[in-house]
Structures are given as C-alpha cells and as structure tokens.
mmCIF file of C-alpha atoms in Angstrom:
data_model
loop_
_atom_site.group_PDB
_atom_site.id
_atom_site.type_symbol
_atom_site.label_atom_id
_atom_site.label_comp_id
_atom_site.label_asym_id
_atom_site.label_seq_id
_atom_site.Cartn_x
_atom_site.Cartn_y
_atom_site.Cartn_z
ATOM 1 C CA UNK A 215 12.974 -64.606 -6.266
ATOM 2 C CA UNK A 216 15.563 -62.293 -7.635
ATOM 3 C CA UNK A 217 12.652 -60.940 -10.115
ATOM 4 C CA UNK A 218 10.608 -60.345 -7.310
ATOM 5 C CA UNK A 219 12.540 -58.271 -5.217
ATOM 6 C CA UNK A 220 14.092 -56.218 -8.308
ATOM 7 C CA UNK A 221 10.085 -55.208 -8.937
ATOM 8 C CA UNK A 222 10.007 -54.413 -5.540
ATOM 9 C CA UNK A 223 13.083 -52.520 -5.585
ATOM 10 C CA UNK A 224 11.752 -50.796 -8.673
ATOM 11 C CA UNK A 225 8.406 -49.838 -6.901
ATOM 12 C CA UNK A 226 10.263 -48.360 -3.707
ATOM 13 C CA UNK A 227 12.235 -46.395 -5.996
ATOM 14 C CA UNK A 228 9.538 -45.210 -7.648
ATOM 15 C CA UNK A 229 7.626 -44.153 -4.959
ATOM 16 C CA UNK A 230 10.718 -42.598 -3.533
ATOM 17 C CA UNK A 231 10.994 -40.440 -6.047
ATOM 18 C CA UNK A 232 10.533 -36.556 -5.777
ATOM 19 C CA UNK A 233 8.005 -35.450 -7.520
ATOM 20 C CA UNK A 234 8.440 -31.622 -6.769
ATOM 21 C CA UNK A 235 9.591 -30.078 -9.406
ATOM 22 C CA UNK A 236 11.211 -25.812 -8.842
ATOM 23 C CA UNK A 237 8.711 -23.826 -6.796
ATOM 24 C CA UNK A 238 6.693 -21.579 -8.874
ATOM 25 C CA UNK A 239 8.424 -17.872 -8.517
ATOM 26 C CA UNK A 240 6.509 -15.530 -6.169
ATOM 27 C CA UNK A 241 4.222 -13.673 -8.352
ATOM 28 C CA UNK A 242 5.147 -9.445 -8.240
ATOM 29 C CA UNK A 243 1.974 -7.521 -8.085
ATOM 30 C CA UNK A 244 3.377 -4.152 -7.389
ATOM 31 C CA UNK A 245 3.712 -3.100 -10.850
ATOM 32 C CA UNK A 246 -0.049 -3.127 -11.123
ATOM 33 C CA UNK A 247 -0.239 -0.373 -8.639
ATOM 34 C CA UNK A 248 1.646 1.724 -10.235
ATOM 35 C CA UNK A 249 0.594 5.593 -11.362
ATOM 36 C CA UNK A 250 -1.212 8.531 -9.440
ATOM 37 C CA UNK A 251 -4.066 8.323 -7.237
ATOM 38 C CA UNK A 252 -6.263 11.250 -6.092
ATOM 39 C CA UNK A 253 -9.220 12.370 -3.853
ATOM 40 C CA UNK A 254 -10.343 15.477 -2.213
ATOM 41 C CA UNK A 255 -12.657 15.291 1.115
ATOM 42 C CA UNK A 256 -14.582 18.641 2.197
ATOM 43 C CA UNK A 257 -15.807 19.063 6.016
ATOM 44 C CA UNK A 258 -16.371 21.892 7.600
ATOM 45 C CA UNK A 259 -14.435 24.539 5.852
ATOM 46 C CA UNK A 260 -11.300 22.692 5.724
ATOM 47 C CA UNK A 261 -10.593 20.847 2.116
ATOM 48 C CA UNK A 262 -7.835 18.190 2.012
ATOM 49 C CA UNK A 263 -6.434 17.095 -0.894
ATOM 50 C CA UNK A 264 -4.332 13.828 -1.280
ATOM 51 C CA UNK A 265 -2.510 12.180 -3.743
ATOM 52 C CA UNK A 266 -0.657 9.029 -3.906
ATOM 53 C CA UNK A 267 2.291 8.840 -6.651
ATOM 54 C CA UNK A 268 2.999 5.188 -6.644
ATOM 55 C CA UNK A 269 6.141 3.674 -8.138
ATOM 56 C CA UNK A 270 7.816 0.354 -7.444
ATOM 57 C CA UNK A 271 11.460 -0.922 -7.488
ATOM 58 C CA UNK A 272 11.448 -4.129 -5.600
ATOM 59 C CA UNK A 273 9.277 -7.328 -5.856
ATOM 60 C CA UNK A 274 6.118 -6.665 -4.279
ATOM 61 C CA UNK A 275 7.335 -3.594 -2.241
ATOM 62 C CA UNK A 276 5.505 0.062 -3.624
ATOM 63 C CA UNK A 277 7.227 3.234 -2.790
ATOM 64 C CA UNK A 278 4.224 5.979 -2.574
ATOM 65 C CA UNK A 279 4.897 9.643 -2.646
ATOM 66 C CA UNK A 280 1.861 10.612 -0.412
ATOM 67 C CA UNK A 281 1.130 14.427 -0.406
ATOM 68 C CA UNK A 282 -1.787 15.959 1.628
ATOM 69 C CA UNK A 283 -2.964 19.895 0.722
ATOM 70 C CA UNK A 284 -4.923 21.045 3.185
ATOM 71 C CA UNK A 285 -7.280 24.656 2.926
ATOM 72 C CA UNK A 286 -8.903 25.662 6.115
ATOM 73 C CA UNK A 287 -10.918 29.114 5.600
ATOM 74 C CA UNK A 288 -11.408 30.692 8.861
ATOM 75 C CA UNK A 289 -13.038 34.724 8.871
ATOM 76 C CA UNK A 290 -12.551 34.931 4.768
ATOM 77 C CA UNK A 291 -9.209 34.090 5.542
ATOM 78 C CA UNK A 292 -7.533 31.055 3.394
ATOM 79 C CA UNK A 293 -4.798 29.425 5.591
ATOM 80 C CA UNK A 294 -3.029 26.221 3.828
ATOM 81 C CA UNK A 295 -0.677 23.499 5.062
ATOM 82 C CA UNK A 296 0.787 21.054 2.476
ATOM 83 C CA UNK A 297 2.688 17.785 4.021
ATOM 84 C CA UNK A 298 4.815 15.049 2.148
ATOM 85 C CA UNK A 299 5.040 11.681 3.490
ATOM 86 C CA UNK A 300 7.275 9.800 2.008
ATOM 87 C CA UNK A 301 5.982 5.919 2.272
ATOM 88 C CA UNK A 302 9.060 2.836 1.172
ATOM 89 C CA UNK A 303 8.273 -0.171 2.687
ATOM 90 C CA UNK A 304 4.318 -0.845 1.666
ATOM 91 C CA UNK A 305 4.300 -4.505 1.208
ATOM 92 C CA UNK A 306 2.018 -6.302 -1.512
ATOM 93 C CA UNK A 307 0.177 -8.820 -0.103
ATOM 94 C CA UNK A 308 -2.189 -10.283 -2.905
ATOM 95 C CA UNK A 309 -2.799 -8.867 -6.202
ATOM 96 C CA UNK A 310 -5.067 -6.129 -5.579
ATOM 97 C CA UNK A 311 -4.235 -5.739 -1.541
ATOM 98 C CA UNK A 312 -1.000 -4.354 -0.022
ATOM 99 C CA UNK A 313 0.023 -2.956 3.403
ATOM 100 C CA UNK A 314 1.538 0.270 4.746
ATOM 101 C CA UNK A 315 2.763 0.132 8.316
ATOM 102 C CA UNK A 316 5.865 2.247 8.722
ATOM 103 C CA UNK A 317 7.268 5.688 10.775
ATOM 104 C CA UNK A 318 7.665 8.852 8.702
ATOM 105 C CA UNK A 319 9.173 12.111 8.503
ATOM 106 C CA UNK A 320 7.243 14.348 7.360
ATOM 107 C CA UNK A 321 7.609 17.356 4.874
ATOM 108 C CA UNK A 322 5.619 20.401 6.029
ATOM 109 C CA UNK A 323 5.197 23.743 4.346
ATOM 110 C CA UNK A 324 5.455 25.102 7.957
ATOM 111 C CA UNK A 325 9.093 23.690 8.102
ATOM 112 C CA UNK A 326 7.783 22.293 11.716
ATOM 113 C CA UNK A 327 9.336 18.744 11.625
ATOM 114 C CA UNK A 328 6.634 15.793 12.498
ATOM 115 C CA UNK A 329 7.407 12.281 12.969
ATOM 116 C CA UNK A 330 4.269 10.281 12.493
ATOM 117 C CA UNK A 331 3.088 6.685 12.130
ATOM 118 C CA UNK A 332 1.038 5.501 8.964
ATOM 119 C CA UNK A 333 -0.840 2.173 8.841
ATOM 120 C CA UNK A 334 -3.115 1.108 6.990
ATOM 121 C CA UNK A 335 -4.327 -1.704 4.422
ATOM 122 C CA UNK A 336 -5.488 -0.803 0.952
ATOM 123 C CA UNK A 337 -7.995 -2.702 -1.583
ATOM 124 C CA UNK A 338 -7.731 -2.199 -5.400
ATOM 125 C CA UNK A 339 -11.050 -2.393 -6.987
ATOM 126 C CA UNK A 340 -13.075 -1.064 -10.504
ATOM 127 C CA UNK A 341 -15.472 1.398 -9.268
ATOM 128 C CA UNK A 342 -18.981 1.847 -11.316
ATOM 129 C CA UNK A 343 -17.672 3.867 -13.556
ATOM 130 C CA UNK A 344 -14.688 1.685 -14.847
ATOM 131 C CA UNK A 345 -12.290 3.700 -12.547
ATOM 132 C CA UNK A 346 -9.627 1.676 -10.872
ATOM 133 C CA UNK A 347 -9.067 3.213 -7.100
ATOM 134 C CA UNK A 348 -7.764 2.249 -3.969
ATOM 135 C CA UNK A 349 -10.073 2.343 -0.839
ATOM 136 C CA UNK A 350 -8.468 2.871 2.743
ATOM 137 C CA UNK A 351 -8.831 3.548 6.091
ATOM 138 C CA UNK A 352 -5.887 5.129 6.551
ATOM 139 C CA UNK A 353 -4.797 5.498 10.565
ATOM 140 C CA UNK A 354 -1.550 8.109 11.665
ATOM 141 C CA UNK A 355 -0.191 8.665 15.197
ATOM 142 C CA UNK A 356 2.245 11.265 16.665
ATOM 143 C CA UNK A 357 3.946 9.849 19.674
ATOM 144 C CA UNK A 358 5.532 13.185 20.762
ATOM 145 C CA UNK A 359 2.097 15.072 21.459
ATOM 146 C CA UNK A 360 -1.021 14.538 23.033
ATOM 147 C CA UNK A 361 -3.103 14.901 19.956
ATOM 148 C CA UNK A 362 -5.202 11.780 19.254
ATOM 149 C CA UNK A 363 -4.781 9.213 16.658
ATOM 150 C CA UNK A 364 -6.129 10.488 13.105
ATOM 151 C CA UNK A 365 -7.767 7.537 11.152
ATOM 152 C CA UNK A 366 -9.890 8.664 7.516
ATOM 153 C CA UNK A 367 -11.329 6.659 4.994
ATOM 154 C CA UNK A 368 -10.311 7.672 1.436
ATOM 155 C CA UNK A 369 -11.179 6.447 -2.059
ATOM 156 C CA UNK A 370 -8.057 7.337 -4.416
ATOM 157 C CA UNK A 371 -9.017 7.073 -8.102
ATOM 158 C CA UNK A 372 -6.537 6.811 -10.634
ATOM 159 C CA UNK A 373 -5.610 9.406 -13.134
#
C-alpha cells in the first residue's frame, strides 16, 4: 500500500509540475526599418516631395523625421512650402507592419505654427525591382480649421 500511494504521489507531482520554462523575449523589429525613405507625387502643378528618415531607440518604437517639400507653380510663378513633422511614438506591430497615430507640431517654412494629427499604418514589402519600400495611406487632421481631413497613399522606397 505504501508503494502504491508513493507512485501516486510521484505521478501527481509530476503532473504538477510547471512545464513553462522563461517566456521567449519580445522580438524588436524596429531596427529593420531603419534608413531613408523617399517618393515624389505630381498632380496638377503642385509636386510634393516626402521623405521619411527613420531611426529607432526603443524596442519596437521608430522615431521618423517626416519632411514634405511642396512646389505649386501658379502664372510661371514657383511658390514652395517645406513642413517637418516630427513622428516618436510609431509602434511596431509585426515585422514588416508598424503604426503611427500621434499629434504633431509642425515645422513650416512659413513660420505659421500647425498642430496636426497623423495616422496611419504602414506595410514593408520588396517591390519588383528588389526595392524595399513602405506603402501607406497616410491620413492628417487639423482640429483648429475647417479644412478637411487630408488622407494620400504613398509608396516610400528606400535609398
């Protein structure tokens, strides 16, 4: 009897055991963002430029140094406007996704300040050409005028 309820002991044990070992670490993909990112659109007389200098210095959080040249040519007459946003809290969320949802202020070469909202979710892919870029539909909001919401699709490729 005593064997028998030692084995039985044994077996509770054993099955009481933990068998999780340490949690795996939380992988970092922001380093594989890192580097510039660039794209120019052209509509109707007005040519934007953008670029994206991307940099990282937390575990999956990007900072993104997002400028924006603008050229608008109206009567042979070339009128520019070039705007920083400075983007620090874009979130990684999977190794070639991450999200930007924060307020701004925003750096204009008119020294007009602008307070706007930037959202967005970007996709890392290899385009045909063996070009890694970052496709986005990136949406921005001003709550202190009337203007509507401004919301562009861009593909930044990396240089």
């Amino acid at each position: 009897m005593k064997k028998l309820i030692f084995c039985c002991l044994v077996v509770l044990m054993g099955a009481c055991k933990d068998d999780k070992k340490d949690p795996e670490p939380e992988a970092d993909y922001a380093p594989s963002f890192v580097g510039v990112y660039e794209t120019i659109t052209v509509e109707g007389g007005v040519t934007s430029r953008y670029k994206w200098d991307i940099t990282t210095e937390t575990k999956n959080q990007l900072n993104i140094k997002y400028t924006k040249n603008t050229e608008i040519t109206i009567s042979g007459t070339k009128v520019t406007l070039n705007q920083e946003y400075p983007l620090v809290a874009v979130k990684t969320t999977a190794q070639d996704n991450f999200e930007i949802n924060e307020k701004v202020n925003v750096t204009q070469s008119t020294g007009e300040a602008l307070n706007v909202r930037v959202s967005g979710i970007g996709s890392r892919i290899v385009n045909t050409n063996g070009i890694p870029q970052i496709n986005i539909t990136l949406k921005s909001s001003e709550a202190s005028t009337s203007l509507p919401d401004e919301e562009i699709y861009l593909e930044f490729k990396k240089k």
